[in-house]
Amino acid sequence: MILDIDTKLLKKNAYRVTKQRGITALRIRVPGGDLNIKYLDIIKEVAEKYGNGTVHITTRQGFEIPGISMEKIDEINELISPIIRGLKDEGVQIEDEEGGYPAAGTRNVSACIGNRVCPFANYDTTALALKIEKLIYPNDYHVKIAVTGCPNDCIKAHMQDIGIIGQVEPIYDPSRCIGCQACVKNCKRRVTGALTFENFKVVRDPNRCIGCGECILKCPTSAWTRGEKYYRLVIMGRTGKKNPRLAQTFIEWADEESVLKIIKNMYDFIDKYIDRTLDKEHVGYIVDREGFKKFKEEVLKDVKLPKKAKVANHIDYTGYRYERNTIYD
């Protein structure tokens, strides 16, 4: 009977409660937006046999299959078991691949296409997204994480609880520089103006450089080359009804090991301070309540940052609240 279905368990199993009584929608998890094409046949079969023949591509790069009867959930979970087994084979901790998804609170880790394809990307976003997936899933806490290959931020990392932006340290060889200033002009026009031309050589201001790597791409003689790979973490961005805002920079020039440890520590922070009287609570509201100082201390516990890493002492969040505005009175 439809009335006997526990909707909390249904949502945990990655099914949506829809506006139609007894009808649900299944969310297919796609870490990093990267899915083996062999699974598309399964998604197609579910949509045609159990759904309404359509598939919605979600804002977080997953697939949502609408029009499913709640009475068919067990059959569908068995049908999608190869997709879930694929996650398990990659190292994601899932015990029962035939029982459907074991959690849906932590959202799909989204990613731009990364340096497997994009010349601007500073790292393999798909690989990092999968490492994060193995670290955090399954988990019921409502967390959104996105990884992007460069400061262009095509994945909108600034709208996530944690956004991870790729950085590279550009290495300059003055003996190969011909003084064309292509890098200087491009940085001034399109980036931060971190490069200047002095005494016939390019000078880089490390305080203004954001590690985008465009100087490397623009140089015709390879005077600029790629050095070490780093990451910038932006935190506590969110949409929503209460207090939408963009994420702010927490750390610049962090290494991958530190990024993964910080994410793990953040889940411990949530578990420790979440308001358990609520159905769910976004991590940003926990940080607002407990304070940035406490959050910073706990997520950096046992983290060994590189020497060049910069950590924010304070974050003054902007955003806005839906309050009465006298402008319209």
Short mmCIF file of C-alpha atoms in Angstrom, two decimals:
data_model
loop_
_atom_site.label_atom_id
_atom_site.label_comp_id
_atom_site.label_asym_id
_atom_site.label_seq_id
_atom_site.Cartn_x
_atom_site.Cartn_y
_atom_site.Cartn_z
CA MET A 1 0.00 0.00 0.00
CA ILE A 2 1.24 3.51 -0.88
CA LEU A 3 0.11 4.85 2.51
CA ASP A 4 2.49 2.44 4.25
CA ILE A 5 5.61 3.92 2.63
CA ASP A 6 7.98 5.74 5.00
CA THR A 7 8.84 8.90 3.08
CA LYS A 8 11.94 9.56 5.21
CA LEU A 9 13.38 6.20 4.18
CA LEU A 10 12.25 6.84 0.62
CA LYS A 11 14.20 10.11 0.45
CA LYS A 12 17.23 8.49 2.08
CA ASN A 13 17.07 5.88 -0.69
CA ALA A 14 17.52 8.73 -3.23
CA TYR A 15 13.86 8.94 -4.25
CA ARG A 16 12.01 12.26 -4.30
CA VAL A 17 8.56 12.92 -2.85
CA THR A 18 6.72 14.54 -5.77
CA LYS A 19 3.51 16.53 -6.11
CA GLN A 20 1.71 13.43 -7.42
CA ARG A 21 0.41 11.05 -4.77
CA GLY A 22 2.21 7.70 -4.91
CA ILE A 23 4.63 8.90 -7.62
CA THR A 24 8.34 9.37 -7.01
CA ALA A 25 11.50 10.29 -8.93
CA LEU A 26 14.83 8.48 -8.69
CA ARG A 27 18.09 10.37 -8.47
CA ILE A 28 21.11 8.69 -10.06
CA ARG A 29 24.40 9.71 -8.42
CA VAL A 30 27.19 10.72 -10.84
CA PRO A 31 30.34 11.78 -8.93
CA GLY A 32 32.16 14.52 -10.78
CA GLY A 33 29.60 14.39 -13.58
CA ASP A 34 31.52 11.49 -15.13
CA LEU A 35 29.56 8.32 -15.98
CA ASN A 36 30.50 5.24 -17.99
CA ILE A 37 28.27 5.14 -21.05
CA LYS A 38 27.29 1.51 -20.34
CA TYR A 39 25.03 2.73 -17.52
CA LEU A 40 22.94 4.87 -19.85
CA ASP A 41 21.09 1.77 -21.05
CA ILE A 42 19.98 1.08 -17.47
CA ILE A 43 18.83 4.67 -16.98
CA LYS A 44 16.92 4.44 -20.27
CA GLU A 45 15.25 1.19 -19.21
CA VAL A 46 14.13 2.62 -15.87
CA ALA A 47 12.73 5.73 -17.57
CA GLU A 48 10.86 3.76 -20.23
CA LYS A 49 9.65 0.81 -18.15
CA TYR A 50 8.91 2.48 -14.81
CA GLY A 51 8.99 6.25 -15.41
CA ASN A 52 7.30 8.58 -17.85
CA GLY A 53 9.91 8.20 -20.56
CA THR A 54 11.94 11.29 -19.65
CA VAL A 55 15.14 12.00 -17.73
CA HIS A 56 16.03 15.29 -16.06
CA ILE A 57 19.68 16.33 -15.79
CA THR A 58 19.98 17.91 -12.35
CA THR A 59 21.89 21.05 -11.47
CA ARG A 60 24.36 18.81 -9.62
CA GLN A 61 25.12 16.67 -12.71
CA GLY A 62 23.06 13.65 -11.76
CA PHE A 63 20.08 12.10 -13.53
CA GLU A 64 16.56 12.30 -12.13
CA ILE A 65 13.98 9.86 -13.50
CA PRO A 66 10.41 11.07 -12.82
CA GLY A 67 7.01 9.36 -13.02
CA ILE A 68 7.87 6.24 -10.99
CA SER A 69 5.29 4.42 -8.87
CA MET A 70 6.46 4.06 -5.27
CA GLU A 71 5.36 0.44 -5.39
CA LYS A 72 8.12 -0.32 -7.92
CA ILE A 73 11.05 0.92 -5.84
CA ASP A 74 12.37 -2.55 -4.91
CA GLU A 75 12.35 -3.65 -8.55
CA ILE A 76 14.13 -0.49 -9.64
CA ASN A 77 16.77 -0.79 -6.92
CA GLU A 78 17.60 -4.24 -8.20
CA LEU A 79 17.74 -2.93 -11.78
CA ILE A 80 20.15 -0.09 -10.96
CA SER A 81 22.45 -2.31 -8.88
CA PRO A 82 25.16 -2.34 -11.61
CA ILE A 83 25.41 1.47 -11.37
CA ILE A 84 25.80 1.30 -7.61
CA ARG A 85 28.20 -1.63 -7.92
CA GLY A 86 30.28 0.58 -10.19
CA LEU A 87 30.64 3.09 -7.36
CA LYS A 88 31.56 0.28 -4.99
CA ASP A 89 34.18 -0.99 -7.42
CA GLU A 90 35.72 2.50 -7.40
CA GLY A 91 36.12 2.30 -3.63
CA VAL A 92 32.93 3.98 -2.40
CA GLN A 93 31.78 2.31 0.83
CA ILE A 94 28.43 0.76 -0.11
CA GLU A 95 27.50 -2.52 1.57
CA ASP A 96 24.33 -3.58 -0.26
CA GLU A 97 24.40 -2.56 -3.90
CA GLU A 98 21.03 -4.22 -4.56
CA GLY A 99 19.22 -2.11 -1.97
CA GLY A 100 19.52 1.11 -3.91
CA TYR A 101 21.38 4.18 -2.73
CA PRO A 102 22.09 4.09 1.02
CA ALA A 103 21.97 7.88 1.54
CA ALA A 104 20.99 11.08 -0.24
CA GLY A 105 21.76 13.87 2.25
CA THR A 106 25.23 14.68 0.97
CA ARG A 107 24.63 15.85 -2.57
CA ASN A 108 26.40 14.63 -5.67
CA VAL A 109 29.96 15.99 -5.87
CA SER A 110 29.91 18.11 -9.01
CA ALA A 111 32.87 19.01 -11.20
CA CYS A 112 33.83 20.86 -14.34
CA ILE A 113 35.37 18.68 -17.05
CA GLY A 114 38.91 19.35 -15.79
CA ASN A 115 42.28 18.99 -17.46
CA ARG A 116 41.37 15.76 -19.20
CA VAL A 117 39.75 18.04 -21.78
CA CYS A 118 39.98 21.75 -20.89
CA PRO A 119 43.29 23.59 -21.48
CA PHE A 120 42.49 26.09 -18.72
CA ALA A 121 42.01 23.45 -15.99
CA ASN A 122 44.89 23.00 -13.58
CA TYR A 123 44.06 19.48 -12.40
CA ASP A 124 42.00 16.33 -12.98
CA THR A 125 38.68 17.34 -11.43
CA THR A 126 37.06 13.96 -12.09
CA ALA A 127 39.75 12.14 -10.12
CA LEU A 128 39.48 14.52 -7.17
CA ALA A 129 35.67 14.33 -7.17
CA LEU A 130 35.89 10.54 -6.89
CA LYS A 131 38.39 10.77 -4.01
CA ILE A 132 35.97 13.07 -2.19
CA GLU A 133 33.08 10.71 -2.95
CA LYS A 134 34.98 7.81 -1.38
CA LEU A 135 35.66 9.98 1.66
CA ILE A 136 32.14 11.28 2.33
CA TYR A 137 29.60 8.84 0.88
CA PRO A 138 27.25 7.49 2.12
CA ASN A 139 26.28 10.27 4.50
CA ASP A 140 23.01 11.85 5.57
CA TYR A 141 24.31 15.36 6.28
CA HIS A 142 23.17 17.98 3.80
CA VAL A 143 26.45 19.10 2.23
CA LYS A 144 27.22 20.41 -1.25
CA ILE A 145 30.74 20.16 -2.66
CA ALA A 146 31.99 21.16 -6.11
CA VAL A 147 35.42 21.06 -7.72
CA THR A 148 36.54 23.28 -10.57
CA GLY A 149 39.77 23.25 -12.52
CA CYS A 150 40.62 26.95 -12.47
CA PRO A 151 39.45 30.34 -11.17
CA ASN A 152 37.03 30.65 -14.11
CA ASP A 153 34.82 28.58 -11.76
CA CYS A 154 32.62 27.03 -14.44
CA ILE A 155 31.04 24.70 -11.83
CA LYS A 156 29.95 27.63 -9.60
CA ALA A 157 32.09 26.59 -6.63
CA HIS A 158 31.16 29.87 -4.94
CA MET A 159 27.61 28.57 -4.41
CA GLN A 160 28.68 25.49 -2.42
CA ASP A 161 29.39 24.60 1.19
CA ILE A 162 32.89 23.79 -0.01
CA GLY A 163 34.20 24.84 -3.41
CA ILE A 164 37.63 23.64 -4.54
CA ILE A 165 39.32 25.77 -7.18
CA GLY A 166 42.46 24.60 -8.98
CA GLN A 167 45.62 26.71 -8.78
CA VAL A 168 49.04 26.31 -10.31
CA GLU A 169 52.30 28.03 -9.40
CA PRO A 170 53.69 29.46 -12.65
CA ILE A 171 57.47 29.13 -13.06
CA TYR A 172 59.25 31.83 -15.06
CA ASP A 173 62.43 31.26 -17.08
CA PRO A 174 63.72 34.70 -18.11
CA SER A 175 66.19 33.17 -20.56
CA ARG A 176 63.27 32.08 -22.75
CA CYS A 177 61.35 35.36 -22.51
CA ILE A 178 61.31 37.50 -25.68
CA GLY A 179 59.59 40.46 -24.02
CA CYS A 180 56.39 40.24 -26.06
CA GLN A 181 54.34 40.92 -22.89
CA ALA A 182 51.50 38.67 -24.05
CA CYS A 183 51.24 37.30 -20.51
CA VAL A 184 51.33 40.78 -18.93
CA LYS A 185 48.63 42.19 -21.19
CA ASN A 186 46.38 39.17 -20.74
CA CYS A 187 46.74 39.19 -16.94
CA LYS A 188 45.90 42.89 -16.81
CA ARG A 189 42.91 42.54 -19.14
CA ARG A 190 41.40 39.27 -17.97
CA VAL A 191 42.79 38.35 -14.55
CA THR A 192 44.23 40.35 -11.62
CA GLY A 193 47.12 42.33 -13.07
CA ALA A 194 49.66 40.27 -11.13
CA LEU A 195 52.29 40.61 -13.87
CA THR A 196 54.36 43.66 -14.79
CA PHE A 197 57.22 44.20 -17.22
CA GLU A 198 60.34 45.67 -15.60
CA ASN A 199 63.88 45.89 -17.00
CA PHE A 200 62.85 43.77 -19.98
CA LYS A 201 61.64 40.91 -17.79
CA VAL A 202 58.28 39.88 -16.37
CA VAL A 203 57.75 40.27 -12.63
CA ARG A 204 55.02 38.32 -10.86
CA ASP A 205 53.38 39.66 -7.70
CA PRO A 206 52.62 36.54 -5.57
CA ASN A 207 50.10 38.49 -3.50
CA ARG A 208 47.97 39.22 -6.55
CA CYS A 209 48.50 35.98 -8.47
CA ILE A 210 45.52 33.62 -8.16
CA GLY A 211 47.24 30.70 -9.87
CA CYS A 212 45.01 30.59 -12.92
CA GLY A 213 47.85 29.55 -15.25
CA GLU A 214 46.82 31.80 -18.14
CA CYS A 215 50.33 33.22 -18.39
CA ILE A 216 51.52 29.69 -19.19
CA LEU A 217 48.96 29.31 -21.97
CA LYS A 218 49.69 32.74 -23.49
CA CYS A 219 53.49 32.48 -23.61
CA PRO A 220 54.70 31.66 -27.18
CA THR A 221 58.16 30.55 -26.05
CA SER A 222 57.33 28.52 -22.91
CA ALA A 223 59.04 31.04 -20.65
CA TRP A 224 56.20 30.22 -18.25
CA THR A 225 55.72 26.57 -17.25
CA ARG A 226 53.62 24.74 -14.71
CA GLY A 227 55.00 24.32 -11.22
CA GLU A 228 53.31 22.72 -8.22
CA LYS A 229 49.55 22.09 -8.17
CA TYR A 230 47.50 23.75 -5.44
CA TYR A 231 43.89 24.51 -4.49
CA ARG A 232 41.84 27.41 -3.19
CA LEU A 233 38.99 26.53 -0.85
CA VAL A 234 35.94 28.74 -0.72
CA ILE A 235 33.37 27.92 1.95
CA MET A 236 29.77 28.35 3.08
CA GLY A 237 28.19 29.60 -0.12
CA ARG A 238 24.50 28.82 -0.46
CA THR A 239 21.22 29.60 -2.12
CA GLY A 240 17.93 29.00 -0.31
CA LYS A 241 15.22 31.05 1.33
CA LYS A 242 16.85 32.18 4.55
CA ASN A 243 20.16 33.91 3.77
CA PRO A 244 21.64 33.27 0.30
CA ARG A 245 25.25 34.30 -0.20
CA LEU A 246 28.42 33.57 -2.13
CA ALA A 247 31.21 31.48 -0.62
CA GLN A 248 34.31 33.30 0.60
CA THR A 249 37.95 32.25 0.43
CA PHE A 250 39.07 30.15 3.41
CA ILE A 251 42.47 28.91 2.22
CA GLU A 252 44.68 29.63 -0.78
CA TRP A 253 47.54 27.43 -2.00
CA ALA A 254 46.47 24.27 -0.19
CA ASP A 255 47.57 20.80 -1.30
CA GLU A 256 45.29 17.85 -2.07
CA GLU A 257 46.00 15.98 1.16
CA SER A 258 45.00 19.03 3.19
CA VAL A 259 41.82 19.52 1.16
CA LEU A 260 40.66 15.96 1.81
CA LYS A 261 41.49 16.15 5.52
CA ILE A 262 39.61 19.45 5.88
CA ILE A 263 36.52 17.92 4.25
CA LYS A 264 36.66 14.94 6.61
CA ASN A 265 37.05 17.24 9.60
CA MET A 266 34.09 19.30 8.42
CA TYR A 267 31.84 16.26 8.64
CA ASP A 268 33.07 15.68 12.20
CA PHE A 269 32.26 19.33 12.94
CA ILE A 270 28.72 18.89 11.58
CA ASP A 271 28.18 15.73 13.59
CA LYS A 272 29.30 17.52 16.75
CA TYR A 273 27.30 20.74 16.44
CA ILE A 274 24.27 20.08 14.21
CA ASP A 275 20.83 20.90 15.63
CA ARG A 276 19.28 17.45 15.82
CA THR A 277 15.81 18.85 16.46
CA LEU A 278 15.69 19.89 12.80
CA ASP A 279 14.93 17.63 9.86
CA LYS A 280 18.17 18.84 8.29
CA GLU A 281 20.57 21.74 8.76
CA HIS A 282 22.99 23.16 6.25
CA VAL A 283 26.56 23.38 7.49
CA GLY A 284 26.66 27.11 6.81
CA TYR A 285 24.02 27.77 9.45
CA ILE A 286 25.98 25.68 11.94
CA VAL A 287 29.07 27.79 11.26
CA ASP A 288 27.01 30.98 11.65
CA ARG A 289 25.76 29.75 15.03
CA GLU A 290 29.01 28.34 16.41
CA GLY A 291 31.32 30.92 14.91
CA PHE A 292 34.04 30.92 12.27
CA LYS A 293 36.82 30.70 14.86
CA LYS A 294 35.53 27.38 16.21
CA PHE A 295 34.97 26.04 12.70
CA LYS A 296 38.49 27.04 11.65
CA GLU A 297 40.10 25.39 14.68
CA GLU A 298 38.24 22.12 14.23
CA VAL A 299 38.53 21.67 10.48
CA LEU A 300 42.26 22.44 10.56
CA LYS A 301 42.90 19.84 13.26
CA ASP A 302 45.85 17.63 12.25
CA VAL A 303 46.04 19.37 8.85
CA LYS A 304 49.58 20.04 7.59
CA LEU A 305 49.30 22.85 5.09
CA PRO A 306 52.10 23.76 2.66
CA LYS A 307 54.34 26.62 3.74
CA LYS A 308 52.92 28.93 1.09
CA ALA A 309 49.29 28.33 2.15
CA LYS A 310 47.28 31.35 3.29
CA VAL A 311 44.42 30.90 5.77
CA ALA A 312 41.73 33.51 6.37
CA ASN A 313 41.80 35.04 9.85
CA HIS A 314 38.21 36.20 9.54
CA ILE A 315 35.42 35.89 7.00
CA ASP A 316 32.89 38.70 6.75
CA TYR A 317 30.02 37.13 4.87
CA THR A 318 27.78 39.31 2.76
CA GLY A 319 24.56 37.98 1.22
CA TYR A 320 21.12 39.24 2.11
CA ARG A 321 18.10 38.39 4.20
CA TYR A 322 14.45 38.58 3.29
CA GLU A 323 13.48 41.37 5.66
CA ARG A 324 11.24 44.40 5.30
CA ASN A 325 13.02 47.06 3.28
CA THR A 326 12.11 50.68 3.89
CA ILE A 327 13.13 51.56 0.33
CA TYR A 328 9.78 50.25 -0.86
CA ASP A 329 7.67 51.90 1.85
#
